mmCIF file of C-alpha atoms in Angstrom:
data_model
loop_
_atom_site.group_PDB
_atom_site.id
_atom_site.type_symbol
_atom_site.label_atom_id
_atom_site.label_comp_id
_atom_site.label_asym_id
_atom_site.label_seq_id
_atom_site.Cartn_x
_atom_site.Cartn_y
_atom_site.Cartn_z
ATOM 1 C CA MET A 161 126.684 11.111 135.515
ATOM 2 C CA ILE A 162 126.601 14.164 136.760
ATOM 3 C CA SER A 163 126.122 13.961 140.281
ATOM 4 C CA ALA A 164 121.725 14.320 141.822
ATOM 5 C CA SER A 165 123.843 17.182 143.382
ATOM 6 C CA ILE A 166 124.286 19.550 141.113
ATOM 7 C CA ARG A 167 120.772 19.111 138.844
ATOM 8 C CA ALA A 168 119.786 19.778 142.782
ATOM 9 C CA VAL A 169 120.938 23.126 143.001
ATOM 10 C CA ALA A 170 119.135 23.272 139.385
ATOM 11 C CA LEU A 171 115.806 21.834 139.893
ATOM 12 C CA ALA A 172 115.877 24.406 142.651
ATOM 13 C CA ALA A 173 117.061 27.569 140.147
ATOM 14 C CA GLY A 174 115.544 26.125 136.847
ATOM 15 C CA LEU A 175 112.289 26.515 137.070
ATOM 16 C CA ALA A 176 112.924 30.338 136.669
ATOM 17 C CA THR A 177 113.732 29.362 133.158
ATOM 18 C CA ALA A 178 111.425 31.716 131.829
ATOM 19 C CA LEU A 179 112.251 34.892 133.458
ATOM 20 C CA THR A 180 113.974 36.314 130.853
ATOM 21 C CA ALA A 181 115.525 39.020 133.027
ATOM 22 C CA ALA A 182 117.913 36.817 134.114
ATOM 23 C CA PRO A 183 120.674 39.147 135.080
ATOM 24 C CA ALA A 184 118.754 40.267 138.042
ATOM 25 C CA LEU A 185 118.114 37.266 139.384
ATOM 26 C CA ALA A 186 122.083 37.166 139.589
ATOM 27 C CA GLN A 187 122.053 39.383 142.332
ATOM 28 C CA GLY A 188 120.364 39.760 145.520
ATOM 29 C CA PRO A 189 120.720 38.002 149.111
ATOM 30 C CA VAL A 190 124.161 36.495 149.930
ATOM 31 C CA CYS A 191 125.255 33.183 151.787
ATOM 32 C CA LYS A 192 126.566 33.962 155.297
ATOM 33 C CA ALA A 193 128.604 31.413 156.636
ATOM 34 C CA ASP A 194 127.359 28.611 158.319
ATOM 35 C CA ASP A 195 123.748 30.687 158.297
ATOM 36 C CA GLY A 196 123.078 30.238 154.752
ATOM 37 C CA TYR A 197 120.383 31.883 152.991
ATOM 38 C CA ALA A 198 118.399 31.911 156.729
ATOM 39 C CA SER A 199 118.471 35.474 157.818
ATOM 40 C CA ALA A 200 116.580 35.828 154.429
ATOM 41 C CA PHE A 201 115.150 33.188 153.494
ATOM 42 C CA GLU A 202 112.701 32.622 156.737
ATOM 43 C CA GLY A 203 114.964 30.734 158.412
ATOM 44 C CA ARG A 204 115.796 28.442 154.919
ATOM 45 C CA ARG A 205 118.918 27.197 155.811
ATOM 46 C CA THR A 206 120.112 26.794 152.346
ATOM 47 C CA PHE A 207 124.546 27.198 151.032
ATOM 48 C CA ARG A 208 123.325 26.516 147.221
ATOM 49 C CA TRP A 209 120.165 26.695 146.284
ATOM 50 C CA LYS A 210 119.875 30.467 145.862
ATOM 51 C CA LEU A 211 116.384 32.180 147.272
ATOM 52 C CA GLN A 212 116.460 34.533 144.589
ATOM 53 C CA TRP A 213 116.044 31.849 141.967
ATOM 54 C CA LEU A 214 113.083 29.798 143.798
ATOM 55 C CA GLN A 215 111.124 32.975 145.034
ATOM 56 C CA ALA A 216 111.025 33.997 141.224
ATOM 57 C CA ALA A 217 110.689 30.237 139.667
ATOM 58 C CA LYS A 218 107.655 30.088 142.563
ATOM 59 C CA ALA A 219 105.590 33.348 141.571
ATOM 60 C CA ASN A 220 106.056 32.001 137.906
ATOM 61 C CA LEU A 221 104.693 28.507 137.840
ATOM 62 C CA SER A 222 101.661 28.901 136.002
ATOM 63 C CA ASP A 223 104.409 30.338 132.815
ATOM 64 C CA PRO A 224 104.015 27.791 129.712
ATOM 65 C CA SER A 225 107.239 27.276 129.873
ATOM 66 C CA LEU A 226 107.833 26.229 133.355
ATOM 67 C CA ALA A 227 104.623 24.148 134.005
ATOM 68 C CA PRO A 228 106.224 20.667 132.438
ATOM 69 C CA ALA A 229 108.755 21.474 135.469
ATOM 70 C CA TYR A 230 106.478 21.773 137.944
ATOM 71 C CA LYS A 231 104.792 18.717 137.123
ATOM 72 C CA ALA A 232 106.630 16.503 136.510
ATOM 73 C CA LEU A 233 108.431 17.797 140.053
ATOM 74 C CA ILE A 234 104.760 17.027 141.491
ATOM 75 C CA ALA A 235 104.856 13.735 139.764
ATOM 76 C CA ARG A 236 107.842 12.859 141.511
ATOM 77 C CA ALA A 237 107.314 14.190 144.821
ATOM 78 C CA ASP A 238 103.844 12.313 144.711
ATOM 79 C CA LYS A 239 105.967 9.159 143.764
ATOM 80 C CA ALA A 240 108.034 9.407 146.730
ATOM 81 C CA LEU A 241 105.202 10.376 149.232
ATOM 82 C CA ALA A 242 103.399 7.368 148.216
ATOM 83 C CA GLY A 243 106.298 5.122 148.167
ATOM 84 C CA PRO A 244 108.645 3.766 150.621
ATOM 85 C CA TYR A 245 111.070 4.139 153.834
ATOM 86 C CA TYR A 246 114.887 3.595 153.420
ATOM 87 C CA ALA A 247 117.238 2.446 156.066
ATOM 88 C CA VAL A 248 121.059 0.544 155.631
ATOM 89 C CA THR A 249 119.651 -1.836 158.005
ATOM 90 C CA GLU A 250 117.635 -3.625 155.206
ATOM 91 C CA LYS A 251 120.456 -4.914 153.205
ATOM 92 C CA THR A 252 120.572 -8.615 152.953
ATOM 93 C CA ARG A 253 124.729 -8.795 153.156
ATOM 94 C CA THR A 254 125.815 -8.037 156.605
ATOM 95 C CA PRO A 255 128.772 -5.749 156.738
ATOM 96 C CA PRO A 256 132.242 -7.083 157.457
ATOM 97 C CA SER A 257 131.798 -5.194 161.508
ATOM 98 C CA GLY A 258 128.543 -7.612 161.824
ATOM 99 C CA ASP A 259 126.316 -4.562 162.188
ATOM 100 C CA LYS A 260 123.366 -3.711 158.887
ATOM 101 C CA HIS A 261 123.919 0.266 160.914
ATOM 102 C CA ASP A 262 127.233 0.324 159.128
ATOM 103 C CA TYR A 263 127.234 1.414 154.563
ATOM 104 C CA ILE A 264 128.340 -1.289 152.698
ATOM 105 C CA SER A 265 128.721 -0.434 149.029
ATOM 106 C CA MET A 266 131.309 -2.208 146.093
ATOM 107 C CA GLY A 267 133.193 -0.604 143.847
ATOM 108 C CA PRO A 268 132.085 0.157 140.509
ATOM 109 C CA TYR A 269 134.698 -0.912 138.011
ATOM 110 C CA TRP A 270 135.450 -4.492 139.292
ATOM 111 C CA TRP A 271 134.227 -7.976 138.183
ATOM 112 C CA PRO A 272 134.701 -11.301 139.079
ATOM 113 C CA ASP A 273 137.681 -13.272 137.328
ATOM 114 C CA PRO A 274 136.747 -15.832 134.854
ATOM 115 C CA SER A 275 139.733 -17.549 135.868
ATOM 116 C CA LYS A 276 138.736 -18.059 139.269
ATOM 117 C CA PRO A 277 136.081 -20.494 140.955
ATOM 118 C CA ASN A 278 134.323 -18.060 142.814
ATOM 119 C CA GLY A 279 135.414 -15.113 141.083
ATOM 120 C CA GLU A 280 137.991 -13.947 143.445
ATOM 121 C CA PRO A 281 140.210 -11.716 143.387
ATOM 122 C CA TYR A 282 137.922 -9.856 141.730
ATOM 123 C CA ILE A 283 139.497 -7.506 138.623
ATOM 124 C CA ARG A 284 139.237 -4.003 137.211
ATOM 125 C CA LYS A 285 137.525 -2.794 134.328
ATOM 126 C CA ASP A 286 137.963 1.119 134.152
ATOM 127 C CA GLY A 287 134.607 2.433 133.394
ATOM 128 C CA GLU A 288 131.981 -1.106 133.278
ATOM 129 C CA VAL A 289 130.017 -0.891 135.487
ATOM 130 C CA ASN A 290 129.550 -4.042 137.686
ATOM 131 C CA PRO A 291 125.390 -4.285 138.277
ATOM 132 C CA GLU A 292 126.029 -6.398 141.455
ATOM 133 C CA ARG A 293 126.760 -2.706 143.224
ATOM 134 C CA ASN A 294 123.249 -1.558 142.597
ATOM 135 C CA THR A 295 121.523 -5.178 144.061
ATOM 136 C CA GLU A 296 119.690 -5.269 147.502
ATOM 137 C CA ALA A 297 123.295 -6.569 148.684
ATOM 138 C CA PHE A 298 124.612 -3.033 149.278
ATOM 139 C CA ASP A 299 123.462 0.006 150.236
ATOM 140 C CA ALA A 300 124.395 2.679 147.730
ATOM 141 C CA VAL A 301 121.047 2.717 145.588
ATOM 142 C CA ARG A 302 118.985 2.810 148.645
ATOM 143 C CA MET A 303 121.158 6.090 149.647
ATOM 144 C CA ASP A 304 120.381 7.411 146.576
ATOM 145 C CA ASN A 305 116.622 6.886 146.881
ATOM 146 C CA MET A 306 116.377 8.339 149.967
ATOM 147 C CA ALA A 307 118.071 11.269 149.525
ATOM 148 C CA SER A 308 115.970 11.313 146.254
ATOM 149 C CA ALA A 309 112.968 11.079 147.378
ATOM 150 C CA VAL A 310 113.825 13.952 149.685
ATOM 151 C CA GLU A 311 114.798 16.467 147.560
ATOM 152 C CA ALA A 312 111.940 16.261 145.877
ATOM 153 C CA LEU A 313 109.854 16.391 148.714
ATOM 154 C CA SER A 314 111.508 19.088 150.063
ATOM 155 C CA LEU A 315 111.168 21.334 146.534
ATOM 156 C CA ALA A 316 107.493 20.112 146.407
ATOM 157 C CA TYR A 317 106.513 21.338 149.785
ATOM 158 C CA TYR A 318 108.216 24.719 148.694
ATOM 159 C CA PHE A 319 106.223 24.844 145.675
ATOM 160 C CA THR A 320 102.860 24.167 146.968
ATOM 161 C CA GLY A 321 103.181 25.252 150.946
ATOM 162 C CA GLU A 322 101.965 21.276 151.752
ATOM 163 C CA ALA A 323 102.364 19.778 154.912
ATOM 164 C CA LYS A 324 102.505 16.801 153.843
ATOM 165 C CA TYR A 325 105.771 16.860 151.659
ATOM 166 C CA ALA A 326 107.141 18.087 154.275
ATOM 167 C CA THR A 327 106.159 15.657 157.020
ATOM 168 C CA LYS A 328 107.648 12.521 154.535
ATOM 169 C CA ALA A 329 110.581 13.939 154.070
ATOM 170 C CA SER A 330 110.861 14.094 157.543
ATOM 171 C CA GLU A 331 109.981 10.867 158.370
ATOM 172 C CA LEU A 332 112.515 9.602 155.801
ATOM 173 C CA LEU A 333 115.409 11.323 157.196
ATOM 174 C CA TYR A 334 114.819 10.007 160.250
ATOM 175 C CA VAL A 335 114.935 6.982 159.682
ATOM 176 C CA TRP A 336 117.865 7.045 158.278
ATOM 177 C CA PHE A 337 120.315 9.265 159.945
ATOM 178 C CA LEU A 338 118.192 8.975 163.504
ATOM 179 C CA ASP A 339 116.412 5.820 164.159
ATOM 180 C CA PRO A 340 118.041 3.913 166.744
ATOM 181 C CA ASP A 341 116.361 0.625 164.972
ATOM 182 C CA THR A 342 117.581 1.413 161.642
ATOM 183 C CA ARG A 343 120.170 4.407 161.695
ATOM 184 C CA MET A 344 122.837 5.109 159.477
ATOM 185 C CA ARG A 345 126.675 5.372 161.197
ATOM 186 C CA PRO A 346 128.341 8.167 160.495
ATOM 187 C CA HIS A 347 131.587 6.481 158.461
ATOM 188 C CA MET A 348 132.291 4.938 155.250
ATOM 189 C CA THR A 349 134.436 2.388 155.970
ATOM 190 C CA TYR A 350 133.327 -0.338 154.304
ATOM 191 C CA ALA A 351 132.456 1.439 151.302
ATOM 192 C CA GLN A 352 133.364 0.215 147.873
ATOM 193 C CA GLY A 353 135.057 -2.604 149.037
ATOM 194 C CA VAL A 354 136.067 -5.245 146.452
ATOM 195 C CA PRO A 355 135.699 -8.947 147.267
ATOM 196 C CA GLY A 356 138.747 -11.079 147.740
ATOM 197 C CA ARG A 357 140.379 -7.395 148.078
ATOM 198 C CA THR A 358 139.829 -4.640 150.733
ATOM 199 C CA LEU A 359 136.870 -4.097 152.706
ATOM 200 C CA GLY A 360 136.789 -0.739 151.999
ATOM 201 C CA ARG A 361 138.389 1.835 149.891
ATOM 202 C CA ALA A 362 139.237 5.404 150.024
ATOM 203 C CA GLU A 363 137.537 5.920 146.820
ATOM 204 C CA GLY A 364 133.965 5.204 148.937
ATOM 205 C CA VAL A 365 133.697 8.170 150.592
ATOM 206 C CA LEU A 366 133.257 9.518 147.027
ATOM 207 C CA ASP A 367 129.732 7.725 148.001
ATOM 208 C CA THR A 368 128.877 10.001 150.345
ATOM 209 C CA PHE A 369 128.390 12.942 147.209
ATOM 210 C CA ARG A 370 124.607 11.648 147.552
ATOM 211 C CA LEU A 371 124.475 13.731 150.599
ATOM 212 C CA LEU A 372 124.579 16.855 149.392
ATOM 213 C CA ARG A 373 121.345 17.448 148.169
ATOM 214 C CA VAL A 374 119.975 16.302 151.174
ATOM 215 C CA VAL A 375 121.693 19.307 153.548
ATOM 216 C CA GLU A 376 119.672 21.792 150.837
ATOM 217 C CA SER A 377 116.833 19.718 151.208
ATOM 218 C CA ILE A 378 116.854 20.084 154.598
ATOM 219 C CA GLY A 379 116.976 23.819 154.980
ATOM 220 C CA LEU A 380 113.983 23.589 152.454
ATOM 221 C CA LEU A 381 112.019 22.310 155.258
ATOM 222 C CA ALA A 382 112.770 24.340 157.867
ATOM 223 C CA PRO A 383 109.488 26.709 158.008
ATOM 224 C CA SER A 384 107.713 23.544 157.800
ATOM 225 C CA GLY A 385 108.096 22.659 161.241
ATOM 226 C CA ALA A 386 108.029 19.194 160.200
ATOM 227 C CA ILE A 387 112.140 18.853 161.683
ATOM 228 C CA LYS A 388 112.016 18.859 165.535
ATOM 229 C CA PRO A 389 114.197 21.381 166.959
ATOM 230 C CA ALA A 390 116.066 18.576 168.564
ATOM 231 C CA GLU A 391 116.389 16.114 165.770
ATOM 232 C CA GLN A 392 118.019 19.479 163.156
ATOM 233 C CA LYS A 393 120.501 19.329 165.926
ATOM 234 C CA ALA A 394 120.859 15.456 165.811
ATOM 235 C CA LEU A 395 121.229 15.669 162.201
ATOM 236 C CA GLU A 396 123.865 18.599 162.082
ATOM 237 C CA HIS A 397 125.864 15.645 164.629
ATOM 238 C CA TRP A 398 125.447 13.242 162.398
ATOM 239 C CA PHE A 399 127.266 15.131 159.807
ATOM 240 C CA GLU A 400 129.892 16.804 162.347
ATOM 241 C CA VAL A 401 130.415 13.585 163.849
ATOM 242 C CA TYR A 402 130.870 12.360 159.476
ATOM 243 C CA THR A 403 133.191 14.786 158.894
ATOM 244 C CA MET A 404 135.786 14.192 161.773
ATOM 245 C CA TRP A 405 135.844 10.766 160.379
ATOM 246 C CA MET A 406 136.398 12.004 156.756
ATOM 247 C CA GLN A 407 139.558 14.240 158.139
ATOM 248 C CA THR A 408 140.730 11.102 160.946
ATOM 249 C CA ALA A 409 140.195 7.841 159.411
ATOM 250 C CA PRO A 410 143.056 6.159 157.006
ATOM 251 C CA THR A 411 140.557 5.971 153.944
ATOM 252 C CA GLY A 412 139.490 9.567 154.644
ATOM 253 C CA LYS A 413 142.855 10.286 154.376
ATOM 254 C CA GLU A 414 143.969 8.035 151.919
ATOM 255 C CA GLU A 415 140.762 10.534 150.133
ATOM 256 C CA ARG A 416 141.804 13.997 151.147
ATOM 257 C CA ALA A 417 145.067 12.838 148.934
ATOM 258 C CA ALA A 418 143.439 11.845 145.916
ATOM 259 C CA LYS A 419 145.131 13.914 142.800
ATOM 260 C CA ASN A 420 142.446 13.327 140.895
ATOM 261 C CA ASN A 421 138.733 14.372 141.145
ATOM 262 C CA HIS A 422 138.368 12.176 144.428
ATOM 263 C CA GLY A 423 140.335 14.492 145.650
ATOM 264 C CA ILE A 424 138.061 18.082 144.625
ATOM 265 C CA TRP A 425 134.928 15.457 145.563
ATOM 266 C CA TYR A 426 135.990 14.800 149.203
ATOM 267 C CA ASP A 427 137.172 18.712 149.440
ATOM 268 C CA TYR A 428 133.683 19.634 148.154
ATOM 269 C CA GLN A 429 131.282 17.816 150.392
ATOM 270 C CA LEU A 430 133.392 18.544 154.015
ATOM 271 C CA ALA A 431 133.210 21.792 153.448
ATOM 272 C CA THR A 432 129.360 21.219 152.261
ATOM 273 C CA PHE A 433 128.963 18.575 155.233
ATOM 274 C CA ALA A 434 131.260 21.601 157.616
ATOM 275 C CA LEU A 435 128.607 24.392 156.635
ATOM 276 C CA PHE A 436 125.711 21.980 157.767
ATOM 277 C CA ALA A 437 127.204 21.498 161.031
ATOM 278 C CA ARG A 438 128.020 24.439 161.696
ATOM 279 C CA LYS A 439 131.547 24.700 161.285
ATOM 280 C CA PRO A 440 132.652 27.444 158.792
ATOM 281 C CA ASP A 441 136.232 27.930 160.219
ATOM 282 C CA LEU A 442 136.440 24.438 158.783
ATOM 283 C CA ALA A 443 134.603 25.054 155.748
ATOM 284 C CA LYS A 444 136.408 28.159 155.359
ATOM 285 C CA GLN A 445 139.753 26.334 155.723
ATOM 286 C CA VAL A 446 138.819 23.868 153.214
ATOM 287 C CA LEU A 447 137.491 26.783 150.207
ATOM 288 C CA ALA A 448 140.869 28.465 150.818
ATOM 289 C CA SER A 449 142.649 25.793 149.767
ATOM 290 C CA VAL A 450 141.127 24.488 146.711
ATOM 291 C CA GLY A 451 143.514 27.384 145.051
ATOM 292 C CA LYS A 452 146.564 25.804 145.238
ATOM 293 C CA GLY A 453 145.527 22.430 146.426
ATOM 294 C CA ARG A 454 143.388 21.100 143.722
ATOM 295 C CA ILE A 455 143.016 23.877 141.162
ATOM 296 C CA ASP A 456 147.326 24.612 140.859
ATOM 297 C CA PRO A 457 148.040 20.772 140.407
ATOM 298 C CA GLN A 458 144.595 19.420 138.777
ATOM 299 C CA ILE A 459 144.276 21.406 135.915
ATOM 300 C CA ASP A 460 146.768 22.403 133.157
ATOM 301 C CA ALA A 461 147.110 26.312 131.671
ATOM 302 C CA ASP A 462 145.197 25.207 128.933
ATOM 303 C CA GLY A 463 142.901 23.820 130.923
ATOM 304 C CA LYS A 464 142.828 20.254 130.589
ATOM 305 C CA LEU A 465 142.680 17.962 133.811
ATOM 306 C CA PRO A 466 145.354 15.810 132.678
ATOM 307 C CA GLU A 467 144.469 12.809 135.386
ATOM 308 C CA GLU A 468 140.959 12.674 134.081
ATOM 309 C CA LEU A 469 142.047 12.055 130.569
ATOM 310 C CA ALA A 470 143.813 9.259 131.626
ATOM 311 C CA ARG A 471 140.663 7.436 132.076
ATOM 312 C CA THR A 472 138.207 5.038 129.622
ATOM 313 C CA ARG A 473 135.682 8.150 129.575
ATOM 314 C CA GLY A 474 137.940 10.944 129.603
ATOM 315 C CA LEU A 475 135.506 13.624 128.755
ATOM 316 C CA HIS A 476 133.413 12.423 131.147
ATOM 317 C CA TYR A 477 135.842 12.735 133.985
ATOM 318 C CA SER A 478 136.937 15.902 132.868
ATOM 319 C CA TYR A 479 133.469 17.532 134.075
ATOM 320 C CA PHE A 480 133.035 15.125 137.034
ATOM 321 C CA ALA A 481 136.379 16.764 138.192
ATOM 322 C CA LEU A 482 134.625 20.221 137.523
ATOM 323 C CA GLU A 483 131.409 19.327 138.547
ATOM 324 C CA PRO A 484 132.688 19.413 142.857
ATOM 325 C CA LEU A 485 135.013 22.810 141.962
ATOM 326 C CA VAL A 486 131.828 24.188 140.720
ATOM 327 C CA GLY A 487 130.304 23.591 144.039
ATOM 328 C CA MET A 488 132.825 24.741 145.818
ATOM 329 C CA ALA A 489 132.991 28.227 143.775
ATOM 330 C CA GLU A 490 129.083 28.574 144.569
ATOM 331 C CA LEU A 491 129.885 27.809 148.269
ATOM 332 C CA GLY A 492 132.405 30.422 148.540
ATOM 333 C CA PRO A 493 131.159 33.263 148.863
ATOM 334 C CA CYS A 494 129.392 31.914 152.425
ATOM 335 C CA VAL A 495 133.069 31.886 153.696
ATOM 336 C CA GLY A 496 134.681 35.347 151.690
ATOM 337 C CA VAL A 497 136.164 32.315 149.483
ATOM 338 C CA ASP A 498 136.727 33.344 145.311
ATOM 339 C CA LEU A 499 137.090 30.535 143.145
ATOM 340 C CA TRP A 500 135.345 31.553 139.933
ATOM 341 C CA GLY A 501 138.517 34.303 140.141
ATOM 342 C CA TYR A 502 141.384 32.320 141.243
ATOM 343 C CA LYS A 503 144.150 32.066 138.972
ATOM 344 C CA GLY A 504 147.516 29.736 139.598
ATOM 345 C CA PRO A 505 150.611 30.858 138.542
ATOM 346 C CA LYS A 506 150.680 29.143 135.471
ATOM 347 C CA GLY A 507 147.223 31.216 134.608
ATOM 348 C CA GLN A 508 145.501 27.971 135.384
ATOM 349 C CA GLY A 509 141.460 27.925 137.037
ATOM 350 C CA ILE A 510 138.048 26.701 136.736
ATOM 351 C CA ARG A 511 137.116 29.252 133.613
ATOM 352 C CA GLY A 512 140.285 27.569 131.532
ATOM 353 C CA ALA A 513 138.580 23.689 132.231
ATOM 354 C CA PHE A 514 135.185 25.710 130.244
ATOM 355 C CA ASP A 515 136.809 27.102 127.530
ATOM 356 C CA TYR A 516 139.299 23.795 127.168
ATOM 357 C CA LEU A 517 135.826 21.654 127.322
ATOM 358 C CA ALA A 518 133.772 23.898 125.017
ATOM 359 C CA GLN A 519 135.451 23.686 122.207
ATOM 360 C CA PHE A 520 134.300 19.691 122.300
ATOM 361 C CA VAL A 521 130.943 20.270 122.737
ATOM 362 C CA GLY A 522 128.952 19.431 119.677
ATOM 363 C CA ASP A 523 132.130 17.725 118.142
ATOM 364 C CA GLU A 524 133.256 15.038 120.221
ATOM 365 C CA LYS A 525 135.291 13.344 117.744
ATOM 366 C CA ALA A 526 137.633 16.048 118.003
ATOM 367 C CA PHE A 527 138.077 15.031 121.689
ATOM 368 C CA PRO A 528 141.245 13.744 121.394
ATOM 369 C CA TYR A 529 141.336 11.104 124.374
ATOM 370 C CA LYS A 530 139.964 8.340 124.592
ATOM 371 C CA ASP A 531 135.838 8.415 126.276
ATOM 372 C CA LEU A 532 134.177 5.230 126.072
ATOM 373 C CA LYS A 533 130.498 7.686 125.563
ATOM 374 C CA PRO A 534 131.164 10.977 124.667
ATOM 375 C CA GLU A 535 128.343 12.282 123.165
ATOM 376 C CA ASP A 536 126.710 11.475 127.073
ATOM 377 C CA ALA A 537 129.141 13.165 129.210
ATOM 378 C CA THR A 538 128.455 16.414 126.961
ATOM 379 C CA LYS A 539 124.854 16.365 127.340
ATOM 380 C CA GLU A 540 125.432 15.333 131.296
ATOM 381 C CA ALA A 541 127.746 19.145 131.465
ATOM 382 C CA LEU A 542 124.539 20.562 130.616
ATOM 383 C CA PRO A 543 124.287 22.315 134.433
ATOM 384 C CA LEU A 544 127.773 22.931 134.986
ATOM 385 C CA TYR A 545 127.654 25.436 131.482
ATOM 386 C CA ASP A 546 124.418 27.055 132.675
ATOM 387 C CA VAL A 547 126.082 27.555 136.268
ATOM 388 C CA ALA A 548 129.254 29.237 134.197
ATOM 389 C CA ALA A 549 127.453 31.441 132.239
ATOM 390 C CA TRP A 550 126.126 33.160 135.259
ATOM 391 C CA ALA A 551 129.128 33.473 136.906
ATOM 392 C CA TYR A 552 131.338 34.994 134.481
ATOM 393 C CA GLY A 553 128.627 36.353 132.957
ATOM 394 C CA ASP A 554 129.776 34.922 129.128
ATOM 395 C CA ALA A 555 127.366 34.722 126.529
ATOM 396 C CA GLY A 556 129.583 32.076 125.366
ATOM 397 C CA PHE A 557 128.707 29.941 127.954
ATOM 398 C CA ALA A 558 125.458 30.500 127.768
ATOM 399 C CA ALA A 559 125.330 29.311 124.431
ATOM 400 C CA LYS A 560 126.798 26.670 124.724
ATOM 401 C CA ALA A 561 124.381 25.472 127.647
ATOM 402 C CA ASP A 562 121.943 26.093 124.658
ATOM 403 C CA GLN A 563 123.142 23.731 122.252
ATOM 404 C CA ILE A 564 123.156 21.326 124.436
ATOM 405 C CA ALA A 565 119.930 21.602 125.478
ATOM 406 C CA GLN A 566 118.964 21.614 121.940
ATOM 407 C CA GLN A 567 120.296 17.708 121.413
ATOM 408 C CA THR A 568 118.604 16.812 124.887
ATOM 409 C CA PRO A 569 114.843 18.242 124.318
ATOM 410 C CA GLY A 570 113.491 17.833 128.090
ATOM 411 C CA ALA A 571 116.897 17.259 129.874
ATOM 412 C CA ALA A 572 115.889 17.250 133.207
ATOM 413 C CA SER A 573 119.064 19.790 134.221
ATOM 414 C CA ARG A 574 117.416 23.168 132.189
ATOM 415 C CA LEU A 575 115.027 21.991 135.367
ATOM 416 C CA THR A 576 117.202 23.208 137.538
ATOM 417 C CA ILE A 577 119.155 26.576 136.391
ATOM 418 C CA ALA A 578 118.144 29.010 134.604
ATOM 419 C CA PRO A 579 119.529 29.247 131.560
ATOM 420 C CA TYR A 580 121.576 32.954 131.214
ATOM 421 C CA LYS A 581 120.284 35.478 129.074
ATOM 422 C CA PRO A 582 122.762 38.230 128.012
#
């Protein structure tokens, strides 16, 4: 599915759905390197959560079209407020290192081999998720729950000004990242392992996409004072160490070399975490390489993403590869890189990918490649079309977004990005 990271961006921006003077919201303060929007946003160092959209939403919470989204947000935050804390040390399985501070997860598409007494080595069934990976033995669900709770609490704090939300968010962050007894060590050595085959895989680096929304949430909490200066520095240091691991570990290097969506997600994470860790030069280096390094080889002149079309869920993975490209295009202005307008030597670019995929919105059966659930893939793409409509001022993309929204009443993504109104 389209990751929580883009839904988080949407949740921040999309409460402004009812503001029909939408184009004006596209203007305003810009992201400034590793300072993000902080200088214009009362110290809130966000990078994709645009202050002009958040401020507009906050000023219009009584609007009938915003009330359901706001109610849902507060319900989610109140649930997190009363909910548990999360730590990697809670898992029932001990990592190969013998240290429960190390994150572990299992590859999603790997299943026990019925021809083997103990099922090992596991065999791959592309597109079919083994529910074993979501048990208490592993950390992926736990990390996702933590990130989701922090996101909801930070947004609730912003909109209500109630310190209780910021306090609980800061406590969740402390337990997961900083507490010596429960903290996660900043590496993914044992992520997406496969029983009987490998202790960890390069693909496991993708697991930390869940932390993209945590970075934005931390920024939103700044005025509360709930995160002490020393803790803020420690959080930034955690991500700095993680970016170093990403660049130097064998599995990190292998993931960076991936020619499909994994390589693009690697870049998106590295750029985001580098900005948060106050390493803007690294972020710029990554983003400046995306055109030639990712767009040129991974998007064809006709807009197809060939590496994703070979999968059993070709439409889903096309959007899943497009999502981090959209994320990096949104980060680009922070460091003076234009990815929205980039065109490769054959004319390939982000817009071309949208143009190709847009023809199948509402006509998924015409998609000429395999996908187990093509309609679901389109529904998940709603926030991408909303963002693209803003980026290109494109009424056609906005119409596609509206079409998807009509097929999915109450879609969560419409609570996150204000629909573009030409």
